[in-house]
Amino acid sequence: MRGDELDVRLADRLAGLRVERGWSLEELAGRTGISRSSLSRLERGEISPTAALLNKLCAVYERTMSRLLAEVESEPPQLVRAPAQAVWRDEQSGFVRRSVSPPHPGLRGELVEGRLRPGADIAYDVPPVAGLEQHIWVLEGAVEITSAGRAHTLRAGDCLRFRVWGPSRFHCPGPEPVRYALFVVLP
């Protein structure tokens, strides 16, 4: 699926989630801290969400980012060939996310490839699902990850395992980009 098609389906799904809950744009704005006008433009597909904005929406809808993105994709097959793996880009932050092993009914884990350009910095206020288990394995470069108030610098080959209960942050100090594998397990 092309990126623009994914953005349109994502906008429709976000609007649908709000309507399913019976929330007005004003109520959703109050729950997320995102302006009503930004939410409206997002749901109409006029803007593409940043990683931080999408994380806030995932938190109020109690979904991981992967789960939300999987909901706008067709049912994934058991074998996911590289060309079929959904790629989502946040140009503003420099984050590229490839759903290597997307969420699947009956499975609690998923595998994501993340890439951050040098200087990229992404902060998440809350986890999309409290207690979400993450295993981050750095494949190339270096990344600083902060969770539970503790900062960790990971380099190629290092793996950080934790459960996300509060704010977290991913920062690529450079000078090279970082590429990592993220294994997510739902609680």
PDB file of C-alpha atoms in Angstrom:
ATOM      1  CA  MET A   1       0.000   0.000   0.000  1.00  0.00           C
ATOM      2  CA  ARG A   2       1.364   3.399  -0.964  1.00  0.00           C
ATOM      3  CA  GLY A   3       1.976   6.014   1.731  1.00  0.00           C
ATOM      4  CA  ASP A   4      -0.795   8.363   0.553  1.00  0.00           C
ATOM      5  CA  GLU A   5      -3.324   5.479   0.525  1.00  0.00           C
ATOM      6  CA  LEU A   6      -2.236   4.550   4.036  1.00  0.00           C
ATOM      7  CA  ASP A   7      -2.692   8.161   5.199  1.00  0.00           C
ATOM      8  CA  VAL A   8      -6.239   8.259   3.800  1.00  0.00           C
ATOM      9  CA  ARG A   9      -7.187   4.957   5.450  1.00  0.00           C
ATOM     10  CA  LEU A  10      -5.544   6.072   8.688  1.00  0.00           C
ATOM     11  CA  ALA A  11      -7.533   9.328   8.664  1.00  0.00           C
ATOM     12  CA  ASP A  12     -10.759   7.346   8.138  1.00  0.00           C
ATOM     13  CA  ARG A  13      -9.916   4.912  10.948  1.00  0.00           C
ATOM     14  CA  LEU A  14      -9.087   7.709  13.399  1.00  0.00           C
ATOM     15  CA  ALA A  15     -12.391   9.410  12.617  1.00  0.00           C
ATOM     16  CA  GLY A  16     -14.163   6.080  13.054  1.00  0.00           C
ATOM     17  CA  LEU A  17     -12.567   5.421  16.443  1.00  0.00           C
ATOM     18  CA  ARG A  18     -13.710   8.813  17.712  1.00  0.00           C
ATOM     19  CA  VAL A  19     -17.257   8.277  16.444  1.00  0.00           C
ATOM     20  CA  GLU A  20     -17.379   4.734  17.934  1.00  0.00           C
ATOM     21  CA  ARG A  21     -16.743   6.282  21.351  1.00  0.00           C
ATOM     22  CA  GLY A  22     -19.280   9.032  20.826  1.00  0.00           C
ATOM     23  CA  TRP A  23     -16.677  11.756  21.335  1.00  0.00           C
ATOM     24  CA  SER A  24     -16.823  15.169  19.739  1.00  0.00           C
ATOM     25  CA  LEU A  25     -13.660  16.703  18.320  1.00  0.00           C
ATOM     26  CA  GLU A  26     -13.693  19.020  21.336  1.00  0.00           C
ATOM     27  CA  GLU A  27     -13.769  16.075  23.757  1.00  0.00           C
ATOM     28  CA  LEU A  28     -10.979  14.283  21.906  1.00  0.00           C
ATOM     29  CA  ALA A  29      -8.928  17.497  21.959  1.00  0.00           C
ATOM     30  CA  GLY A  30      -9.365  17.653  25.734  1.00  0.00           C
ATOM     31  CA  ARG A  31      -8.292  14.017  26.157  1.00  0.00           C
ATOM     32  CA  THR A  32      -5.206  14.306  23.933  1.00  0.00           C
ATOM     33  CA  GLY A  33      -4.039  17.904  24.224  1.00  0.00           C
ATOM     34  CA  ILE A  34      -4.178  18.128  20.408  1.00  0.00           C
ATOM     35  CA  SER A  35      -6.031  21.134  19.033  1.00  0.00           C
ATOM     36  CA  ARG A  36      -9.527  20.592  17.667  1.00  0.00           C
ATOM     37  CA  SER A  37      -8.495  22.076  14.308  1.00  0.00           C
ATOM     38  CA  SER A  38      -5.505  19.716  13.996  1.00  0.00           C
ATOM     39  CA  LEU A  39      -7.724  16.729  14.816  1.00  0.00           C
ATOM     40  CA  SER A  40     -10.272  17.852  12.235  1.00  0.00           C
ATOM     41  CA  ARG A  41      -7.622  18.289   9.542  1.00  0.00           C
ATOM     42  CA  LEU A  42      -6.103  14.914  10.461  1.00  0.00           C
ATOM     43  CA  GLU A  43      -9.445  13.105  10.214  1.00  0.00           C
ATOM     44  CA  ARG A  44     -10.100  14.722   6.810  1.00  0.00           C
ATOM     45  CA  GLY A  45      -6.678  13.557   5.591  1.00  0.00           C
ATOM     46  CA  GLU A  46      -5.404  17.103   5.096  1.00  0.00           C
ATOM     47  CA  ILE A  47      -2.368  16.504   7.313  1.00  0.00           C
ATOM     48  CA  SER A  48      -0.294  13.444   8.158  1.00  0.00           C
ATOM     49  CA  PRO A  49       0.269  12.794  11.870  1.00  0.00           C
ATOM     50  CA  THR A  50       3.679  13.050  13.509  1.00  0.00           C
ATOM     51  CA  ALA A  51       4.858  10.111  15.632  1.00  0.00           C
ATOM     52  CA  ALA A  52       4.191  12.075  18.839  1.00  0.00           C
ATOM     53  CA  LEU A  53       0.665  13.059  17.742  1.00  0.00           C
ATOM     54  CA  LEU A  54      -0.154   9.514  16.658  1.00  0.00           C
ATOM     55  CA  ASN A  55       1.136   8.202  19.991  1.00  0.00           C
ATOM     56  CA  LYS A  56      -1.255  10.510  21.882  1.00  0.00           C
ATOM     57  CA  LEU A  57      -4.157   9.228  19.798  1.00  0.00           C
ATOM     58  CA  CYS A  58      -3.068   5.616  20.290  1.00  0.00           C
ATOM     59  CA  ALA A  59      -2.999   6.204  24.057  1.00  0.00           C
ATOM     60  CA  VAL A  60      -6.605   7.476  24.223  1.00  0.00           C
ATOM     61  CA  TYR A  61      -7.764   4.676  21.918  1.00  0.00           C
ATOM     62  CA  GLU A  62      -5.715   2.110  23.919  1.00  0.00           C
ATOM     63  CA  ARG A  63      -3.835   0.749  20.922  1.00  0.00           C
ATOM     64  CA  THR A  64      -0.203   0.369  19.997  1.00  0.00           C
ATOM     65  CA  MET A  65       0.873   2.274  16.912  1.00  0.00           C
ATOM     66  CA  SER A  66       1.372  -1.047  15.132  1.00  0.00           C
ATOM     67  CA  ARG A  67      -2.115  -2.228  16.038  1.00  0.00           C
ATOM     68  CA  LEU A  68      -3.656   1.011  14.747  1.00  0.00           C
ATOM     69  CA  LEU A  69      -1.677   0.847  11.506  1.00  0.00           C
ATOM     70  CA  ALA A  70      -2.603  -2.841  11.108  1.00  0.00           C
ATOM     71  CA  GLU A  71      -6.274  -1.868  11.357  1.00  0.00           C
ATOM     72  CA  VAL A  72      -5.942   0.176   8.185  1.00  0.00           C
ATOM     73  CA  GLU A  73      -4.163  -2.617   6.353  1.00  0.00           C
ATOM     74  CA  SER A  74      -5.787  -5.767   5.033  1.00  0.00           C
ATOM     75  CA  GLU A  75      -5.347  -8.932   7.125  1.00  0.00           C
ATOM     76  CA  PRO A  76      -1.619  -9.730   7.069  1.00  0.00           C
ATOM     77  CA  PRO A  77      -0.514 -13.137   5.778  1.00  0.00           C
ATOM     78  CA  GLN A  78       1.653 -15.485   7.855  1.00  0.00           C
ATOM     79  CA  LEU A  79       4.608 -14.763   5.591  1.00  0.00           C
ATOM     80  CA  VAL A  80       5.270 -11.063   5.207  1.00  0.00           C
ATOM     81  CA  ARG A  81       7.585 -10.422   2.284  1.00  0.00           C
ATOM     82  CA  ALA A  82       9.764  -7.302   2.488  1.00  0.00           C
ATOM     83  CA  PRO A  83       7.925  -5.397  -0.282  1.00  0.00           C
ATOM     84  CA  ALA A  84       4.579  -5.990   1.528  1.00  0.00           C
ATOM     85  CA  GLN A  85       5.758  -4.562   4.870  1.00  0.00           C
ATOM     86  CA  ALA A  86       3.997  -1.289   5.604  1.00  0.00           C
ATOM     87  CA  VAL A  87       6.339   1.684   5.982  1.00  0.00           C
ATOM     88  CA  TRP A  88       5.247   4.860   7.739  1.00  0.00           C
ATOM     89  CA  ARG A  89       7.315   8.057   7.790  1.00  0.00           C
ATOM     90  CA  ASP A  90       7.256  11.045  10.098  1.00  0.00           C
ATOM     91  CA  GLU A  91       9.242  13.529   8.025  1.00  0.00           C
ATOM     92  CA  GLN A  92       9.116  16.159  10.762  1.00  0.00           C
ATOM     93  CA  SER A  93      10.914  14.037  13.362  1.00  0.00           C
ATOM     94  CA  GLY A  94      13.009  11.914  11.000  1.00  0.00           C
ATOM     95  CA  PHE A  95      11.398   8.634  12.087  1.00  0.00           C
ATOM     96  CA  VAL A  96      10.783   5.769   9.656  1.00  0.00           C
ATOM     97  CA  ARG A  97       8.845   2.735  10.888  1.00  0.00           C
ATOM     98  CA  ARG A  98       8.596  -0.577   9.016  1.00  0.00           C
ATOM     99  CA  SER A  99       6.073  -3.136  10.262  1.00  0.00           C
ATOM    100  CA  VAL A 100       8.197  -6.259   9.705  1.00  0.00           C
ATOM    101  CA  SER A 101       5.790  -8.616  11.503  1.00  0.00           C
ATOM    102  CA  PRO A 102       2.517  -6.727  11.910  1.00  0.00           C
ATOM    103  CA  PRO A 103      -0.021  -7.460  14.639  1.00  0.00           C
ATOM    104  CA  HIS A 104      -2.088 -10.530  13.948  1.00  0.00           C
ATOM    105  CA  PRO A 105      -5.157 -11.954  15.674  1.00  0.00           C
ATOM    106  CA  GLY A 106      -4.141 -14.535  18.238  1.00  0.00           C
ATOM    107  CA  LEU A 107      -0.572 -13.252  18.517  1.00  0.00           C
ATOM    108  CA  ARG A 108       0.612 -10.854  21.202  1.00  0.00           C
ATOM    109  CA  GLY A 109       3.938  -9.830  19.675  1.00  0.00           C
ATOM    110  CA  GLU A 110       5.017  -7.793  16.706  1.00  0.00           C
ATOM    111  CA  LEU A 111       8.335  -6.841  15.169  1.00  0.00           C
ATOM    112  CA  VAL A 112       9.109  -3.336  13.934  1.00  0.00           C
ATOM    113  CA  GLU A 113      12.182  -1.849  12.278  1.00  0.00           C
ATOM    114  CA  GLY A 114      12.814   1.737  13.337  1.00  0.00           C
ATOM    115  CA  ARG A 115      15.156   4.247  11.743  1.00  0.00           C
ATOM    116  CA  LEU A 116      16.034   7.700  13.053  1.00  0.00           C
ATOM    117  CA  ARG A 117      18.174  10.265  11.275  1.00  0.00           C
ATOM    118  CA  PRO A 118      20.975  11.980  13.244  1.00  0.00           C
ATOM    119  CA  GLY A 119      19.546  14.514  15.680  1.00  0.00           C
ATOM    120  CA  ALA A 120      16.056  12.982  15.571  1.00  0.00           C
ATOM    121  CA  ASP A 121      14.259  13.199  18.885  1.00  0.00           C
ATOM    122  CA  ILE A 122      10.853  11.646  19.612  1.00  0.00           C
ATOM    123  CA  ALA A 123       9.173  11.984  22.993  1.00  0.00           C
ATOM    124  CA  TYR A 124       6.034  10.083  23.951  1.00  0.00           C
ATOM    125  CA  ASP A 125       3.990  11.450  26.859  1.00  0.00           C
ATOM    126  CA  VAL A 126       2.296   8.155  27.664  1.00  0.00           C
ATOM    127  CA  PRO A 127       2.501   4.613  26.360  1.00  0.00           C
ATOM    128  CA  PRO A 128      -0.280   3.591  23.976  1.00  0.00           C
ATOM    129  CA  VAL A 129      -0.964   0.646  26.306  1.00  0.00           C
ATOM    130  CA  ALA A 130       0.247   0.754  29.931  1.00  0.00           C
ATOM    131  CA  GLY A 131       2.751  -1.995  30.702  1.00  0.00           C
ATOM    132  CA  LEU A 132       3.626  -2.574  27.061  1.00  0.00           C
ATOM    133  CA  GLU A 133       6.712  -4.792  26.881  1.00  0.00           C
ATOM    134  CA  GLN A 134       9.451  -3.655  24.485  1.00  0.00           C
ATOM    135  CA  HIS A 135      12.746  -5.212  23.430  1.00  0.00           C
ATOM    136  CA  ILE A 136      14.935  -2.849  21.399  1.00  0.00           C
ATOM    137  CA  TRP A 137      17.926  -4.319  19.556  1.00  0.00           C
ATOM    138  CA  VAL A 138      20.206  -1.819  17.818  1.00  0.00           C
ATOM    139  CA  LEU A 139      21.334  -3.054  14.410  1.00  0.00           C
ATOM    140  CA  GLU A 140      23.342  -0.005  13.236  1.00  0.00           C
ATOM    141  CA  GLY A 141      24.356   3.290  14.824  1.00  0.00           C
ATOM    142  CA  ALA A 142      23.451   4.476  18.311  1.00  0.00           C
ATOM    143  CA  VAL A 143      20.312   5.629  20.114  1.00  0.00           C
ATOM    144  CA  GLU A 144      19.537   7.124  23.504  1.00  0.00           C
ATOM    145  CA  ILE A 145      16.357   5.731  25.037  1.00  0.00           C
ATOM    146  CA  THR A 146      14.787   7.152  28.178  1.00  0.00           C
ATOM    147  CA  SER A 147      12.124   5.216  30.046  1.00  0.00           C
ATOM    148  CA  ALA A 148      11.002   5.417  33.681  1.00  0.00           C
ATOM    149  CA  GLY A 149      13.320   8.421  34.072  1.00  0.00           C
ATOM    150  CA  ARG A 150      16.434   6.400  33.169  1.00  0.00           C
ATOM    151  CA  ALA A 151      18.476   7.164  30.063  1.00  0.00           C
ATOM    152  CA  HIS A 152      20.249   4.342  28.231  1.00  0.00           C
ATOM    153  CA  THR A 153      22.702   4.677  25.344  1.00  0.00           C
ATOM    154  CA  LEU A 154      22.602   1.690  23.023  1.00  0.00           C
ATOM    155  CA  ARG A 155      25.026   0.895  20.239  1.00  0.00           C
ATOM    156  CA  ALA A 156      25.019  -1.775  17.524  1.00  0.00           C
ATOM    157  CA  GLY A 157      24.374  -5.170  19.099  1.00  0.00           C
ATOM    158  CA  ASP A 158      22.956  -3.808  22.394  1.00  0.00           C
ATOM    159  CA  CYS A 159      19.448  -4.736  23.524  1.00  0.00           C
ATOM    160  CA  LEU A 160      17.242  -2.878  26.020  1.00  0.00           C
ATOM    161  CA  ARG A 161      14.204  -4.631  27.550  1.00  0.00           C
ATOM    162  CA  PHE A 162      11.538  -2.874  29.594  1.00  0.00           C
ATOM    163  CA  ARG A 163       7.849  -2.296  30.180  1.00  0.00           C
ATOM    164  CA  VAL A 164       6.509   1.152  29.330  1.00  0.00           C
ATOM    165  CA  TRP A 165       4.448   2.727  32.107  1.00  0.00           C
ATOM    166  CA  GLY A 166       5.103   6.433  31.551  1.00  0.00           C
ATOM    167  CA  PRO A 167       6.886   8.877  29.259  1.00  0.00           C
ATOM    168  CA  SER A 168       9.625   7.627  26.959  1.00  0.00           C
ATOM    169  CA  ARG A 169      12.036   9.219  24.533  1.00  0.00           C
ATOM    170  CA  PHE A 170      14.132   8.081  21.561  1.00  0.00           C
ATOM    171  CA  HIS A 171      17.058  10.249  20.457  1.00  0.00           C
ATOM    172  CA  CYS A 172      19.637   9.618  17.737  1.00  0.00           C
ATOM    173  CA  PRO A 173      22.796  11.485  18.794  1.00  0.00           C
ATOM    174  CA  GLY A 174      24.485  10.868  15.425  1.00  0.00           C
ATOM    175  CA  PRO A 175      26.649  11.422  13.545  1.00  0.00           C
ATOM    176  CA  GLU A 176      25.175   8.349  11.784  1.00  0.00           C
ATOM    177  CA  PRO A 177      21.506   7.333  11.611  1.00  0.00           C
ATOM    178  CA  VAL A 178      20.316   4.507  13.839  1.00  0.00           C
ATOM    179  CA  ARG A 179      18.471   1.374  12.757  1.00  0.00           C
ATOM    180  CA  TYR A 180      16.922  -0.896  15.350  1.00  0.00           C
ATOM    181  CA  ALA A 181      14.544  -3.799  15.736  1.00  0.00           C
ATOM    182  CA  LEU A 182      11.703  -3.316  18.190  1.00  0.00           C
ATOM    183  CA  PHE A 183       9.852  -6.343  19.490  1.00  0.00           C
ATOM    184  CA  VAL A 184       6.569  -5.377  21.161  1.00  0.00           C
ATOM    185  CA  VAL A 185       4.549  -7.703  23.392  1.00  0.00           C
ATOM    186  CA  LEU A 186       1.075  -6.670  24.507  1.00  0.00           C
ATOM    187  CA  PRO A 187       0.386  -7.181  28.223  1.00  0.00           C
TER     188      PRO A 187
END
